[in-house]
Each structure stands twice: as structure tokens, then as C-alpha cells.
Coordinates of C-alpha atoms in Angstrom, one line a residue:
Chain G
M1 CA -0.1 -0.1 0.0
S2 CA 1.3 3.6 -0.5
I3 CA 0.2 6.9 1.1
L4 CA 0.5 10.2 -0.2
V5 CA 0.8 13.0 2.6
F6 CA 0.0 16.5 1.3
A7 CA 2.5 18.7 2.9
E8 CA 1.8 22.1 5.1
H9 CA 4.0 24.9 4.3
D10 CA 4.2 28.6 3.4
N11 CA 6.7 27.7 0.6
N12 CA 9.5 28.5 3.3
E13 CA 8.8 26.3 6.1
L14 CA 7.4 22.7 6.7
K15 CA 4.7 23.1 9.0
A16 CA 5.3 21.2 12.2
D17 CA 1.7 20.0 11.7
T18 CA 2.8 17.7 8.8
L19 CA 4.9 15.6 11.1
K20 CA 1.7 14.5 12.7
T21 CA -0.1 14.0 9.9
V22 CA 2.7 11.6 8.7
A23 CA 2.5 9.6 12.3
A24 CA -1.3 8.9 11.3
A25 CA -0.2 7.7 7.9
Q26 CA 2.9 5.6 9.6
A27 CA -0.4 4.7 11.7
I28 CA -2.3 3.3 8.9
G29 CA 1.1 1.3 7.6
G30 CA 2.5 1.4 3.8
D31 CA 5.2 3.6 2.0
I32 CA 4.8 7.0 2.6
N33 CA 5.5 9.6 0.0
I34 CA 5.0 13.4 0.8
L35 CA 3.7 16.2 -1.9
V36 CA 5.3 19.4 -1.5
A37 CA 3.3 22.1 -4.0
G38 CA 3.9 25.7 -4.0
A39 CA 6.4 27.9 -5.7
N40 CA 10.0 28.1 -4.6
C41 CA 9.7 25.9 -2.3
S42 CA 13.0 23.8 -2.4
A43 CA 13.7 24.7 1.0
V44 CA 10.3 23.0 1.9
A45 CA 11.0 19.7 0.2
E46 CA 14.1 19.5 1.7
Q47 CA 12.7 19.8 5.1
A48 CA 10.3 17.0 4.1
A49 CA 12.9 14.8 3.0
K50 CA 14.1 14.6 6.4
V51 CA 11.0 13.4 7.8
N52 CA 11.1 10.0 9.3
G53 CA 9.5 7.4 7.4
V54 CA 9.1 9.0 4.2
S55 CA 10.5 7.4 1.0
K56 CA 9.7 9.8 -1.8
V57 CA 9.2 13.5 -1.5
L58 CA 7.0 15.0 -4.7
V59 CA 7.7 18.5 -5.7
A60 CA 5.4 20.4 -8.0
D61 CA 7.4 23.6 -8.1
N62 CA 5.2 26.5 -10.2
A63 CA 3.6 29.6 -10.1
A64 CA 0.0 28.1 -10.2
Y65 CA 0.8 26.5 -6.8
E66 CA 2.0 29.5 -4.9
H67 CA -1.1 30.3 -3.1
Q68 CA -2.4 26.8 -3.0
L69 CA -5.2 27.3 -4.9
A70 CA -8.3 24.6 -4.3
E71 CA -8.8 24.5 -7.9
N72 CA -5.3 24.2 -9.1
I73 CA -4.4 22.0 -6.1
S74 CA -7.0 19.3 -6.4
L75 CA -5.9 18.8 -10.1
L76 CA -2.6 17.8 -9.4
V77 CA -3.3 15.8 -6.4
T78 CA -6.2 13.8 -8.9
E79 CA -3.4 13.3 -11.3
L80 CA -1.3 11.8 -8.7
A81 CA -3.9 9.9 -6.9
G82 CA -3.6 6.8 -9.3
D83 CA -0.5 5.3 -7.4
Y84 CA -2.0 5.9 -3.8
E85 CA -4.6 4.2 -1.6
H86 CA -4.5 6.5 0.8
I87 CA -4.5 10.3 0.3
I88 CA -4.0 12.5 3.2
A89 CA -3.6 16.3 4.3
T90 CA -3.7 17.9 7.7
A91 CA -7.5 19.5 8.4
L92 CA -6.0 22.8 8.3
T93 CA -7.3 25.4 6.3
T94 CA -5.9 24.7 3.0
G95 CA -6.3 20.9 3.2
K96 CA -10.2 21.2 3.9
N97 CA -10.6 23.7 1.3
F98 CA -9.0 21.4 -1.2
M99 CA -9.0 17.6 -0.4
P100 CA -12.8 17.4 -0.5
R101 CA -12.6 18.6 -3.9
V102 CA -9.9 15.8 -4.8
A103 CA -12.5 13.2 -3.0
A104 CA -15.5 14.4 -5.5
L105 CA -13.2 14.5 -8.6
L106 CA -12.2 10.6 -7.6
D107 CA -15.8 9.7 -6.7
V108 CA -14.7 8.8 -3.2
A109 CA -16.2 10.2 0.3
Q110 CA -13.8 11.8 2.6
I111 CA -13.2 11.3 6.0
S112 CA -12.5 14.9 7.7
D113 CA -10.4 15.1 10.9
I114 CA -9.5 11.7 11.9
I115 CA -8.5 11.1 15.5
G116 CA -7.4 7.7 15.6
V117 CA -6.6 4.7 13.1
E118 CA -8.1 1.4 13.5
S119 CA -7.2 0.1 10.7
A120 CA -6.0 0.8 6.9
D121 CA -9.9 1.3 6.5
T122 CA -11.5 2.2 9.7
F123 CA -11.0 5.5 11.1
V124 CA -12.2 7.6 14.6
R125 CA -13.4 11.2 14.1
P126 CA -15.2 13.9 16.5
I127 CA -18.8 15.0 15.6
Y128 CA -21.4 17.2 17.1
A129 CA -18.3 19.6 18.5
G130 CA -16.7 16.7 20.0
N131 CA -19.6 15.6 21.9
A132 CA -19.7 12.0 20.3
I133 CA -17.0 10.1 18.9
A134 CA -17.9 7.8 15.4
T135 CA -16.0 5.1 14.1
V136 CA -16.3 5.2 10.6
Q137 CA -15.2 2.4 7.9
S138 CA -14.8 3.6 4.7
L139 CA -15.8 1.2 1.6
D140 CA -14.2 2.9 -0.9
S141 CA -10.8 1.9 -2.7
K142 CA -9.3 4.9 -2.0
K143 CA -9.3 6.8 1.3
V144 CA -9.4 10.4 1.0
I145 CA -8.6 11.8 4.8
T146 CA -8.0 14.7 6.7
V147 CA -6.2 14.6 9.9
R148 CA -6.4 16.2 13.4
A149 CA -3.1 17.0 13.7
T150 CA -3.2 17.7 17.9
A151 CA -4.4 14.1 17.7
F152 CA -1.0 12.4 16.9
D153 CA 2.7 12.8 18.0
A154 CA 5.1 14.3 15.6
V155 CA 7.2 11.8 13.9
A156 CA 11.2 12.7 13.9
T157 CA 13.2 14.2 11.4
D158 CA 16.1 11.8 11.0
G159 CA 14.9 10.7 7.3
N160 CA 16.6 10.8 4.2
A161 CA 13.7 10.6 1.5
E162 CA 14.8 10.8 -2.3
I163 CA 13.7 14.1 -4.0
V164 CA 11.8 14.1 -7.1
A165 CA 10.5 17.1 -9.1
L166 CA 7.6 17.4 -10.9
D167 CA 6.9 18.6 -14.1
T168 CA 2.9 18.4 -14.4
V169 CA 1.2 22.1 -14.1
T170 CA -2.5 22.0 -13.5
D171 CA -4.2 25.5 -13.8
A172 CA -7.8 25.5 -14.1
G173 CA -7.8 29.1 -14.7
T174 CA -10.9 29.7 -12.7
S175 CA -9.6 31.6 -9.7
S176 CA -7.1 33.9 -8.7
H177 CA -5.5 35.1 -5.9
V178 CA -5.6 38.9 -4.5
S179 CA -4.4 39.5 -1.8
D180 CA -3.3 38.1 2.2
E181 CA -3.5 39.8 5.1
L182 CA -2.2 37.5 7.8
T183 CA -1.2 38.4 11.1
E184 CA 2.0 39.1 12.4
S185 CA 3.3 37.3 15.4
E186 CA 6.1 36.5 17.4
R187 CA 4.4 34.0 19.6
P188 CA 4.2 30.3 18.9
D189 CA 1.8 29.1 16.5
L190 CA -1.7 28.6 18.4
G191 CA -2.0 25.1 17.3
A192 CA 1.7 23.9 18.0
A193 CA 2.2 25.7 21.2
S194 CA 2.7 23.9 24.4
V195 CA 0.8 26.5 26.6
V196 CA -2.6 28.5 25.5
I197 CA -3.7 31.2 27.3
S198 CA -7.3 32.5 26.2
G199 CA -9.4 35.5 26.8
G200 CA -13.3 35.6 26.2
R201 CA -15.7 38.2 26.5
G202 CA -14.5 38.9 30.2
M203 CA -11.9 40.5 28.7
Q204 CA -14.3 43.5 28.0
N205 CA -12.2 44.7 25.1
G206 CA -8.7 44.6 23.2
D207 CA -6.7 46.6 24.8
N208 CA -6.8 44.2 28.2
F209 CA -5.7 41.5 26.0
K210 CA -2.2 43.1 26.4
L211 CA -2.9 41.6 30.2
L212 CA -2.4 38.2 28.7
E213 CA 1.2 39.2 27.2
G214 CA 3.3 39.4 29.8
I215 CA 2.1 35.8 30.9
A216 CA 1.9 34.7 27.5
D217 CA 6.2 36.3 27.3
K218 CA 6.6 33.9 30.7
L219 CA 5.3 30.9 29.5
G220 CA 6.2 30.7 25.8
A221 CA 2.5 30.6 25.6
A222 CA 0.3 31.5 22.3
I223 CA -2.5 33.4 22.9
G224 CA -6.0 32.3 21.8
A225 CA -9.7 33.9 22.1
S226 CA -13.3 32.7 22.6
R227 CA -15.9 33.4 19.5
A228 CA -17.4 36.3 21.8
A229 CA -14.2 38.2 21.8
V230 CA -13.6 37.8 18.4
D231 CA -17.1 39.0 17.5
A232 CA -16.9 41.5 19.7
G233 CA -13.8 43.0 17.7
F234 CA -11.2 42.4 20.5
V235 CA -8.6 40.1 18.6
P236 CA -8.4 38.8 14.8
N237 CA -10.6 36.0 14.5
D238 CA -7.4 33.8 13.6
M239 CA -6.6 33.7 17.3
Q240 CA -10.3 31.8 17.9
V241 CA -10.3 28.3 19.5
G242 CA -13.7 26.4 19.2
Q243 CA -15.6 24.0 17.0
T244 CA -15.5 26.5 14.0
G245 CA -12.1 27.9 14.8
K246 CA -8.3 26.4 15.6
I247 CA -8.4 23.0 17.4
V248 CA -5.8 23.0 20.0
A249 CA -4.4 20.3 22.6
P250 CA -1.6 21.9 24.8
D251 CA -0.2 20.7 28.1
L252 CA -1.5 24.1 29.8
Y253 CA -4.8 25.6 28.8
I254 CA -5.6 29.2 30.7
A255 CA -9.1 29.8 30.2
V256 CA -9.6 33.7 31.4
G257 CA -13.1 35.3 31.0
I258 CA -14.4 32.6 29.1
S259 CA -17.7 30.8 29.9
G260 CA -17.3 27.5 28.4
A261 CA -19.9 27.1 25.9
I262 CA -20.0 24.0 23.8
Q263 CA -18.3 25.4 20.7
H264 CA -15.3 26.5 22.5
L265 CA -15.0 23.2 24.8
A266 CA -14.9 21.5 21.2
G267 CA -11.8 23.4 20.5
M268 CA -9.8 23.0 23.6
K269 CA -11.2 20.1 26.2
D270 CA -8.5 17.6 24.6
S271 CA -5.6 19.7 26.8
K272 CA -3.6 18.0 29.0
I273 CA -4.6 20.8 32.0
I274 CA -7.4 23.5 32.0
V275 CA -7.2 26.5 34.6
A276 CA -10.1 28.8 34.2
I277 CA -10.1 32.0 35.6
N278 CA -13.4 33.6 36.0
K279 CA -15.7 35.2 38.5
D280 CA -18.9 33.6 37.8
E281 CA -18.7 30.6 39.9
E282 CA -21.4 29.0 38.1
A283 CA -19.6 29.2 34.4
P284 CA -19.9 26.0 32.6
I285 CA -15.6 26.0 32.0
F286 CA -15.4 25.2 35.9
Q287 CA -17.1 21.8 34.8
V288 CA -13.8 20.9 32.9
A289 CA -11.2 22.9 34.7
D290 CA -8.2 21.0 36.6
Y291 CA -7.9 24.1 38.5
G292 CA -10.3 27.0 39.1
I293 CA -10.1 30.6 40.6
V294 CA -13.3 32.1 41.0
A295 CA -11.9 36.0 40.7
D296 CA -12.1 39.0 39.1
L297 CA -9.4 38.4 35.9
F298 CA -8.5 42.1 36.5
D299 CA -6.9 41.2 39.7
V300 CA -5.8 37.4 39.1
L301 CA -3.8 38.1 35.7
P302 CA -1.3 40.8 36.9
E303 CA -0.9 39.0 40.3
L304 CA -0.5 35.6 38.4
E305 CA 2.0 37.6 35.9
A306 CA 3.9 38.7 38.8
K307 CA 4.5 35.6 40.4
L308 CA 5.5 33.5 37.3
Chain A
M1 CA -28.7 37.0 -10.9
K2 CA -30.0 33.7 -9.2
V3 CA -28.5 32.5 -6.2
L4 CA -28.9 29.1 -4.8
V5 CA -28.8 28.3 -1.0
P6 CA -28.6 24.8 0.4
I7 CA -29.8 24.2 3.7
K8 CA -29.4 21.4 6.5
R9 CA -32.1 20.6 9.4
V10 CA -29.4 19.6 12.4
I11 CA -29.7 19.4 16.2
D12 CA -30.1 22.8 17.6
Y13 CA -26.6 24.2 18.3
N14 CA -27.2 24.8 22.1
V15 CA -28.4 21.2 22.4
K16 CA -26.2 18.6 24.3
V17 CA -26.1 15.4 22.5
R18 CA -26.6 12.4 23.8
V19 CA -25.2 8.8 22.7
K20 CA -27.6 6.0 22.5
A21 CA -27.3 3.4 25.0
D22 CA -26.4 0.5 22.3
N23 CA -23.3 3.2 20.9
S24 CA -25.3 2.9 17.3
N25 CA -25.7 6.9 17.2
V26 CA -26.8 10.1 18.8
D27 CA -30.0 10.3 20.2
L28 CA -32.2 12.7 18.1
A29 CA -35.5 11.6 19.1
N30 CA -37.4 14.8 20.5
V31 CA -34.2 16.9 20.4
K32 CA -35.2 20.3 19.2
M33 CA -33.9 20.7 15.7
A34 CA -32.8 24.2 13.8
I35 CA -31.5 25.3 10.3
N36 CA -27.6 24.8 10.7
P37 CA -26.0 28.1 11.9
F38 CA -23.7 28.3 9.0
C39 CA -26.8 27.8 6.4
E40 CA -28.7 30.7 8.0
I41 CA -25.7 32.8 7.3
A42 CA -25.8 32.0 3.7
V43 CA -29.9 32.9 3.3
E44 CA -28.8 36.2 5.0
E45 CA -26.0 36.6 2.8
A46 CA -28.3 35.8 -0.2
V47 CA -31.1 38.0 0.6
R48 CA -28.3 40.9 1.3
L49 CA -27.3 40.6 -2.2
K50 CA -30.9 40.8 -3.4
E51 CA -31.3 43.9 -1.3
A52 CA -28.2 45.2 -2.8
G53 CA -29.8 44.9 -6.5
T54 CA -27.1 42.3 -7.4
A55 CA -29.3 39.0 -6.7
T56 CA -32.9 38.7 -8.2
E57 CA -33.7 35.5 -7.4
I58 CA -33.1 33.2 -4.0
I59 CA -33.5 29.2 -4.3
A60 CA -33.4 27.4 -1.0
V61 CA -33.0 24.0 -1.2
S62 CA -32.7 20.9 1.4
I63 CA -32.4 17.3 1.1
G64 CA -33.9 15.0 4.0
D65 CA -37.6 13.8 5.0
K66 CA -40.4 15.8 5.4
S67 CA -39.6 17.7 8.4
C68 CA -36.7 19.6 6.6
Q69 CA -39.6 21.8 5.1
E70 CA -40.0 23.7 8.3
Q71 CA -36.5 25.0 7.6
L72 CA -37.4 25.4 4.0
R73 CA -40.1 27.8 5.6
T74 CA -37.6 29.5 7.7
A75 CA -35.3 30.4 4.7
L76 CA -38.5 31.7 3.0
A77 CA -39.6 33.7 5.9
L78 CA -36.1 35.1 6.0
G79 CA -36.2 36.3 2.3
A80 CA -35.8 33.4 -0.1
D81 CA -38.5 33.3 -3.3
R82 CA -38.6 29.6 -3.5
A83 CA -37.7 26.2 -1.9
I84 CA -36.9 23.2 -3.3
Q85 CA -37.0 19.9 -1.4
I86 CA -35.2 16.5 -2.6
E87 CA -37.1 14.1 -0.3
T88 CA -35.3 11.1 1.1
D89 CA -35.2 9.0 4.2
Q90 CA -31.5 8.2 3.9
N91 CA -28.7 9.8 5.7
L92 CA -26.3 10.6 3.1
D93 CA -22.8 11.2 2.7
S94 CA -21.7 14.6 1.9
L95 CA -20.7 13.1 -1.5
H96 CA -24.6 12.2 -2.3
V97 CA -25.6 15.5 -1.4
A98 CA -23.0 17.2 -3.5
K99 CA -24.3 14.7 -6.3
L100 CA -27.9 15.8 -5.7
L101 CA -27.2 19.4 -5.5
Q102 CA -25.2 19.1 -8.8
K103 CA -28.3 18.1 -10.7
V104 CA -30.1 21.2 -9.1
V105 CA -27.0 23.4 -10.2
E106 CA -27.4 22.0 -13.6
E107 CA -31.3 22.9 -14.0
E108 CA -31.5 26.3 -12.3
Q109 CA -28.1 27.9 -14.0
P110 CA -27.5 29.8 -10.7
Q111 CA -24.8 32.1 -10.7
L112 CA -23.8 31.5 -7.0
V113 CA -24.2 28.9 -5.0
I114 CA -23.7 30.1 -1.3
L115 CA -23.6 27.3 1.4
G116 CA -22.6 26.9 4.8
K117 CA -18.9 25.6 5.4
Q118 CA -20.1 22.7 7.6
S119 CA -22.9 21.5 9.6
I120 CA -22.3 21.4 13.2
D121 CA -23.7 17.7 13.7
S122 CA -21.2 15.9 11.2
D123 CA -18.9 18.6 11.1
N124 CA -17.4 17.2 7.4
N125 CA -16.7 20.7 5.9
Q126 CA -17.0 19.0 2.5
T127 CA -20.4 19.6 0.6
G128 CA -19.2 23.1 -1.0
Q129 CA -16.2 21.9 -2.3
M130 CA -17.6 18.4 -3.4
L131 CA -20.1 20.6 -5.3
A132 CA -17.7 23.0 -6.8
A133 CA -15.5 20.0 -7.7
L134 CA -18.8 18.4 -9.5
T135 CA -19.7 21.3 -11.3
G136 CA -15.9 22.5 -12.5
L137 CA -16.5 25.9 -10.8
P138 CA -14.3 27.8 -8.5
Q139 CA -15.0 28.0 -4.6
G140 CA -14.3 30.2 -2.3
T141 CA -14.8 28.7 1.1
F142 CA -15.1 30.1 4.6
A143 CA -16.1 33.4 3.3
S144 CA -16.2 36.3 5.9
V145 CA -16.6 38.9 2.8
V146 CA -18.4 38.3 -0.5
K147 CA -18.3 41.1 -3.2
V148 CA -19.8 40.6 -6.5
D149 CA -18.1 42.5 -9.1
G150 CA -19.1 42.1 -12.6
D151 CA -18.4 38.6 -13.7
K152 CA -16.2 38.0 -10.7
V153 CA -17.0 37.6 -7.3
N154 CA -14.0 38.4 -4.8
V155 CA -14.1 36.6 -1.5
T156 CA -12.0 37.2 1.7
R157 CA -11.5 33.8 3.3
E158 CA -10.8 33.1 6.6
V159 CA -7.4 31.1 6.6
D160 CA -5.1 30.1 9.2
G161 CA -2.7 33.3 9.3
G162 CA -5.4 35.8 8.8
L163 CA -7.3 36.4 5.9
Q164 CA -7.1 35.5 2.1
T165 CA -9.0 37.2 -1.2
V166 CA -9.3 35.4 -3.9
A167 CA -10.9 36.3 -7.0
L168 CA -13.7 33.9 -9.0
N169 CA -14.7 33.6 -12.0
M170 CA -18.9 33.2 -12.0
P171 CA -20.8 31.3 -11.4
A172 CA -18.9 30.1 -8.0
I173 CA -19.6 28.3 -5.6
V174 CA -19.1 30.5 -1.7
T175 CA -19.0 28.8 1.4
T176 CA -19.9 30.8 4.5
D177 CA -17.9 31.3 7.9
L178 CA -19.3 32.6 10.9
R179 CA -18.2 36.4 10.6
L180 CA -19.9 36.8 6.9
N181 CA -22.8 38.3 9.0
E182 CA -25.6 38.7 11.4
P183 CA -28.7 36.6 10.2
R184 CA -32.0 38.5 10.9
Y185 CA -35.0 37.1 12.6
A186 CA -37.7 36.4 10.4
S187 CA -40.9 38.7 11.4
L188 CA -44.4 37.0 11.8
P189 CA -45.9 38.9 8.6
N190 CA -43.3 37.2 6.6
I191 CA -43.8 33.8 8.0
M192 CA -47.5 34.0 7.2
K193 CA -46.0 34.9 4.1
A194 CA -43.5 32.3 3.7
K195 CA -46.4 29.7 4.0
R196 CA -47.5 30.8 0.4
K197 CA -44.5 30.8 -1.4
P198 CA -43.9 28.0 -3.6
L199 CA -42.0 24.7 -2.6
D200 CA -41.2 22.1 -4.7
V201 CA -41.0 18.1 -3.4
K202 CA -38.9 15.9 -5.6
A203 CA -37.5 12.6 -4.7
A204 CA -33.9 11.8 -4.3
S205 CA -34.6 8.9 -6.1
D206 CA -35.4 10.6 -9.4
F207 CA -32.4 11.7 -9.8
G208 CA -30.8 8.9 -11.0
I209 CA -27.8 9.1 -8.8
D210 CA -26.2 5.8 -6.9
L211 CA -27.1 6.8 -3.1
T212 CA -25.4 3.6 -1.9
P213 CA -23.6 4.5 1.2
R214 CA -19.5 5.0 1.0
S215 CA -19.2 4.2 4.7
T216 CA -20.1 2.2 7.8
L217 CA -20.6 4.0 10.8
I218 CA -19.6 1.5 13.3
K219 CA -20.2 2.7 16.2
V220 CA -20.7 6.2 18.4
T221 CA -19.1 6.6 21.8
P222 CA -19.4 9.6 24.0
P223 CA -16.0 11.4 24.8
S224 CA -14.0 10.7 27.6
E225 CA -15.5 13.0 30.3
R226 CA -13.5 15.0 32.0
Q227 CA -13.3 15.5 36.0
A228 CA -14.0 18.8 37.1
G229 CA -10.6 19.8 39.3
I230 CA -10.4 22.0 42.2
K231 CA -11.3 25.4 43.0
V232 CA -7.9 26.8 44.4
E233 CA -8.2 30.2 46.9
S234 CA -5.2 32.1 45.7
V235 CA -2.8 32.8 42.7
D236 CA -0.2 31.6 45.1
E237 CA -2.0 28.5 45.3
L238 CA -2.4 27.8 41.5
V239 CA 0.9 28.6 40.6
E240 CA 2.4 25.9 43.6
K241 CA -0.1 23.4 41.6
L242 CA 0.6 24.1 38.2
K243 CA 4.3 23.5 39.1
N244 CA 4.4 21.0 41.7
E245 CA 1.0 18.8 41.2
A246 CA 0.5 19.3 37.5
K247 CA 4.3 20.3 36.4
V248 CA 3.2 21.6 33.8
I249 CA 5.2 25.1 34.1
S250 CA 8.6 25.1 35.8

């Protein structure tokens, strides 16, 4: 059996989540190849060649793939699919965007966001915002799968795969990239951070998120937010943790002024340790928190920063 | 231009689901159902396009048993002009839904199809993309801004690092993110008017699509329960516990 893993990258760097997605591929078992599709992405190909357990890195380096538009990438992956039983991508926005397109072009169903591998055709995935866990057996000949990276441990980077350049260019010509507006941050990536501190509606305004920064700096933490904080305009949407935002599972998750709605819990309840800081004793977040402190966050945060 | 809005009837987002005792699925008997929140945003966006003079007709479509007519009536009350129910008792894969919608797209020839980015029950996030692939149309997924500009539509998408704007040739497929808009409430007069708007019922079996399931649901289990922990009295105690008991900070 052979498995094609789509590499997540920004044309310069291979995302650490790809190492976790390869771990899912190893759990399925088979010859693993990685596809690096982008423009001027040779550095990514070299990083991918070092990923443990990978035999070959296929590189499609062309302007058509620079922004990984779904229309173009899905055609490329579909063209390569003939050689593979499993086609796997990380369940991040790029993979979520093009993979269902690949599945439909191949006339197979897709299994989204798997958190476990039972066998080569049976997978485990959360449904209903993580309130139920489904075990699903695929009846299709090809398996098109996206992987929830936080559910797998990254593989080592001690490999030495062969790099093969592809000369295929698949440009659908129906869409084009206009602009990007990316959030600049010195902090660790939210999905990969070992500590996350998040603020909710209780933060009251965007300026107060600064109270989280000193703590985040001391703990090497990423800063997240609840939907309420994003909708109120306190912080940009890419900081949102939850069913419709990012899924995180850090060692330590600190929820500040977050009530703990079902949709927020869906994004963080697999964290190892959860701390809740909230002045409402009845807030549902306390039902999942390992350590809770019922107090005003405006008192707690400066004190916590000083004592770390 | 014509806008097609596929919608789904799902469990109300505030309901905490229960897994059936025999682990066959979740228990949906006597549970409050509603229009999927992302689909509601799709309807609202279509209505706004009509109010802006860009869209001329809005068609809502839903696939399911008779009960999904309730959600179609809601869409009509919110401003859709007519509705189509594709009737089936079967629980369909996203691929089947996309294939049925492909037939509707072929028949209705909309310039824009607006779907929710995912349904909050299966959490698949697939149908819009699959429909785009089957119809060969470009897609703007996870949209937070949609701007029609001549024969193109500019879609600002919510991506991992921030926002990305793409230009799509129309006809095109758009899937909505939560921040696209704030859906309105249906007023009582509009709910009354919606009862008289046309609602066509078609049988899924008449579309000539093989609806054989592509997967088997082996079991559904509750997630491992997290136990509530302890409440600490002071920040000092919290820091001490995190250092020495949980050992997550040093």
C-alpha cells in the first residue's frame, strides 16, 4: 500500500503539523510519499526529505501552486492519486479547502478530521462538536482523509527521502489570488504551542488582551480567544479556539473570562491541564477545569504575571 | 442573477447531544432541531445580495425527509423566493448531497451557490467543495466577505494565518464562515407570507444517482469525560499547583 501525504507549508517552511499527519500515515502503514506543492519551495522539499519514514518527496514547484488555490491543487493531487490507496492532508484551512474537491473528482467520500486509526479502512473522528466520537469504516477503494494534528505525536526528522521534481502543471484558470492579510506574531503558533492562554468576553475590550501578553511571554504561550471575543472585535478571527476556529491540545490551557460554551470546549477540551479564571462560579468552564479560580480576572492576571 | 442556497436541518446548536445506550448513534428523538447556523448565514448573505440589487432570485434547497420543509419555510420567511425539497429518508454522505445539488445547479443555472462551511452535526466541511468539483466551478470557502464585481466574485477567506482574498469567475461556489454576517430574525408577517411561497418536492430517487452508502458507521461513543478539578483560593496556590502537582510550568 502507498500513502500520499500533502505537506502544509508557506513556501519557506514545512509546518510542524505535517510531522503529526505523517504519524497518522504511519499508523495506517505503507510506503509514505510527501507532496510539496508551491512556488520556490525547494527549502520545504529539503525539510520534507528529512521526515522519518518517508520514502519519496514529490515536488510540484510552479507559480500555479503558490497560493495553493483549491482549483489547481485538487487537479494535481487527483492526477497523482492513481498510485495511492490513501491520500492524506492535515485538517487545516488549506487541506479542508482542497481535499473534498479531490475526493469528489475521484468519486469517493472523504473522512474528515480523524483523531485515530483503527485499521487501513477504519478511522475515529469527533462529531457534534466533539460531543460524540464516531468510528467509521470507509467502503471506497481510495481513502481521502484529513487528520486532526493535535491527536497525533510528531514523527522525528531523521529521514533521508529521495526528492523527485514533478513537471506537471494543473492550472484550472477559474480563480486567482488577490491578497493576503496575515496576522504578524512573534509568539508560537496557536495549534502547536505547549501553553495557550485565551481570553473571552470577560476581557471587556481588545486593549485588555495586553494583560495576557506578559503571562504568555513568561510561559512561552500562544494567545487564543473565544468566539465572543472575536465577534466583539477584541482580537482577529485567526485567534479563535473552538468548533469553528482552531483545535488545540496544549499541555496547559488557561481560559480567562471564558464561560465555556459547547463550541469553545470543542476546540480545547483535550488539553492536558485546563485552568479557568472566571468570576462566575457557575460558569460551565469550571466543569472541565483541573484548576479553577473564582475571582476578577483584572485582579488575578497582574498577580499571576508577577508570580511566574 | 440567481442564487442557490442549500440548507440543512440539524440539532439546535445549544443542545448537548446524548449518545444512544447501544452506541449506534446519537439520540435525536425529541431533540430540538433548527437550521444549521452556517446555512442561516448563507441565506442572510443571499438576501443581502438581493437587497443590494445584485441578486434577483433566491432558491433554497434542502435534502431530507418531510421535516426539513420546516427549515425551508424558515429560509422563505427570511427572504428566499422559492424552495425545493429533495425527499429522502436516507442518511446521505456529503458526496451524495453534492451530487444531488449538482443536478439542481444544472437545472437552475445559478450564478452563485452559497452554502454553510460545515454542518454542526457531522462537522465534515465537505459539501461545498465537492459541489464545486463536480460542477467544475471555482470555490471561495470560509468566506467572511463576498463582493460581486461584474462577472467575478471577490471572496475574503478566513485562513489559518489571517485572511486571504481570491477572485473567482462566476458562476462560483461560496461557503460561509461565522463572521460573514449577522442573520436577521424572521418577522411574523414574513413567516405568514412564507407559507404561500412555492415549495417543490422532488424524490431523491428520481435523480438517477447511486446513493449507496460509502461508509459504515461502526459505533458512536461518548467522549472520555473530563472530571471537574478543584477550585483554588489564591494565585499563589494556583502557581504552586501548576508547578508541583501538574508540573506544566517550571
